[in-house]
XYZ file of C-alpha atoms in Angstrom:
153
model
C 24.315 28.224 3.097
C 23.278 26.174 0.155
C 24.483 22.740 1.528
C 22.408 23.208 4.703
C 19.328 24.117 2.803
C 19.659 21.074 0.698
C 20.286 18.940 3.763
C 17.160 20.345 5.429
C 15.012 19.407 2.134
C 16.398 15.873 2.037
C 15.721 15.341 5.687
C 12.228 16.653 5.309
C 11.768 14.431 2.361
C 12.927 11.398 4.084
C 11.029 12.138 7.500
C 7.772 12.821 5.548
C 8.252 9.789 3.256
C 8.645 7.407 6.031
C 5.797 8.813 8.183
C 3.311 8.713 5.276
C 4.618 5.178 4.210
C 3.689 3.882 7.583
C 0.490 5.866 7.876
C -0.706 4.547 4.585
C -1.003 0.932 6.326
C -3.639 2.486 8.496
C -5.344 4.227 5.666
C -5.214 1.009 3.743
C -6.531 -1.020 6.744
C -9.420 1.521 6.981
C -10.188 1.416 3.256
C -10.140 -2.320 3.033
C -12.357 -3.121 6.049
C -14.877 -0.085 5.679
C -14.967 0.639 2.188
C -13.734 -2.464 0.097
C -15.712 -4.733 2.220
C -18.726 -2.264 2.313
C -19.722 -0.118 -0.485
C -17.205 -1.329 -3.083
C -17.583 -4.956 -2.324
C -18.929 -5.669 -5.824
C -15.326 -4.379 -7.142
C -13.393 -5.910 -4.290
C -14.861 -9.410 -4.133
C -13.056 -10.283 -7.429
C -10.178 -10.405 -5.236
C -11.768 -13.172 -3.014
C -12.532 -15.426 -6.002
C -10.220 -17.594 -8.037
C -8.710 -15.448 -10.788
C -9.438 -16.156 -14.292
C -6.812 -13.823 -15.790
C -3.981 -11.947 -14.578
C -6.090 -8.826 -13.920
C -9.087 -8.571 -11.573
C -11.359 -5.783 -11.195
C -9.988 -5.142 -7.555
C -6.787 -3.865 -9.251
C -8.678 -0.668 -10.125
C -8.940 0.080 -6.357
C -5.212 -0.214 -5.824
C -4.616 2.195 -8.541
C -6.763 4.833 -7.113
C -3.882 6.322 -5.111
C -1.359 6.658 -7.804
C -2.652 9.785 -9.652
C -2.782 11.496 -6.166
C 0.840 10.461 -5.338
C 2.041 11.536 -8.765
C 0.447 14.848 -8.500
C 2.047 15.298 -5.197
C 5.451 14.345 -6.648
C 5.112 16.824 -9.718
C 3.979 19.547 -7.288
C 7.040 19.006 -5.325
C 9.227 19.167 -8.507
C 7.540 22.103 -10.174
C 5.533 23.892 -7.460
C 6.519 27.250 -5.984
C 9.190 27.074 -3.311
C 8.098 26.581 0.333
C 7.529 24.125 2.937
C 4.268 22.923 1.342
C 6.167 21.921 -1.770
C 8.794 19.845 0.309
C 6.134 18.212 2.382
C 3.968 17.332 -0.549
C 6.968 15.861 -2.389
C 7.676 13.676 0.629
C 4.012 12.666 0.946
C 3.853 11.604 -2.858
C 7.238 9.660 -2.222
C 5.696 7.933 0.882
C 2.381 6.936 -0.933
C 4.538 5.689 -3.833
C 6.890 3.591 -1.345
C 3.996 2.066 0.247
C 2.214 1.251 -3.083
C 5.278 -0.441 -4.308
C 5.818 -2.482 -1.242
C 2.152 -3.352 -1.122
C 2.125 -4.562 -4.765
C 5.305 -6.585 -4.430
C 4.456 -8.313 -1.074
C 0.513 -8.495 -1.600
C 0.037 -9.091 -5.270
C 3.562 -10.754 -5.730
C 4.422 -12.802 -2.897
C 0.963 -13.446 -1.253
C -1.171 -14.229 -4.311
C 1.686 -15.107 -6.600
C 1.368 -12.585 -9.481
C 5.090 -11.744 -9.297
C 8.185 -13.919 -9.056
C 9.280 -12.736 -5.654
C 8.906 -16.026 -3.482
C 12.448 -15.504 -2.348
C 11.035 -13.025 0.163
C 9.922 -16.018 2.097
C 13.525 -16.408 3.328
C 12.597 -13.796 5.870
C 10.360 -14.934 8.482
C 8.373 -11.593 8.648
C 7.163 -11.902 5.005
C 6.034 -15.476 5.711
C 4.166 -13.930 8.682
C 2.536 -11.208 6.382
C 1.603 -13.880 3.830
C -0.032 -16.068 6.641
C -1.768 -13.238 8.109
C -3.371 -11.975 4.819
C -4.372 -15.482 3.854
C -6.162 -15.835 7.228
C -8.381 -12.924 6.077
C -9.224 -14.734 3.021
C -10.087 -18.083 5.035
C -12.114 -16.250 7.598
C -14.897 -15.415 5.503
C -13.594 -12.023 4.476
C -13.430 -10.721 8.112
C -10.655 -9.048 9.837
C -7.732 -8.865 9.829
C -7.949 -6.157 7.181
C -4.444 -4.683 7.684
C -1.380 -5.979 5.853
C 1.988 -5.172 7.230
C 0.966 -4.767 10.705
C 0.846 -8.152 12.198
C -0.502 -7.300 15.649
C -3.848 -6.238 14.178
C -6.770 -8.268 15.920
C -7.294 -11.458 13.807
């Protein structure tokens, strides 16, 4: 009945959200290494220079996925009933979950743009910070990933 349908939708949303949030790390790693440090280096290099203001040109690159995630979430709310609607809702949530986590940990913790230094109480976040700062110290070479610490450094 109704409860079973709702439970199935919620399970689909949660599963899709988690899979997409994890997959976004691989996508971000690819974009960072192949695109940001490639054809879009003129924009991304602002991230590798001392910041003169709170904003940097590189922030535009981080915002590219937000409209896509918003569109998927809205389709999930307003689209015609069906599996595609439920999956796209989960995809949008997963992209958003990754984006928030990335913003808080990368911009906030690693680069000090948010007051979240308390996260350093957890060894994992200290390792994420150190891993990313290694990228900044290595002449902008790998590691290009962020949350996965086993990427070749």
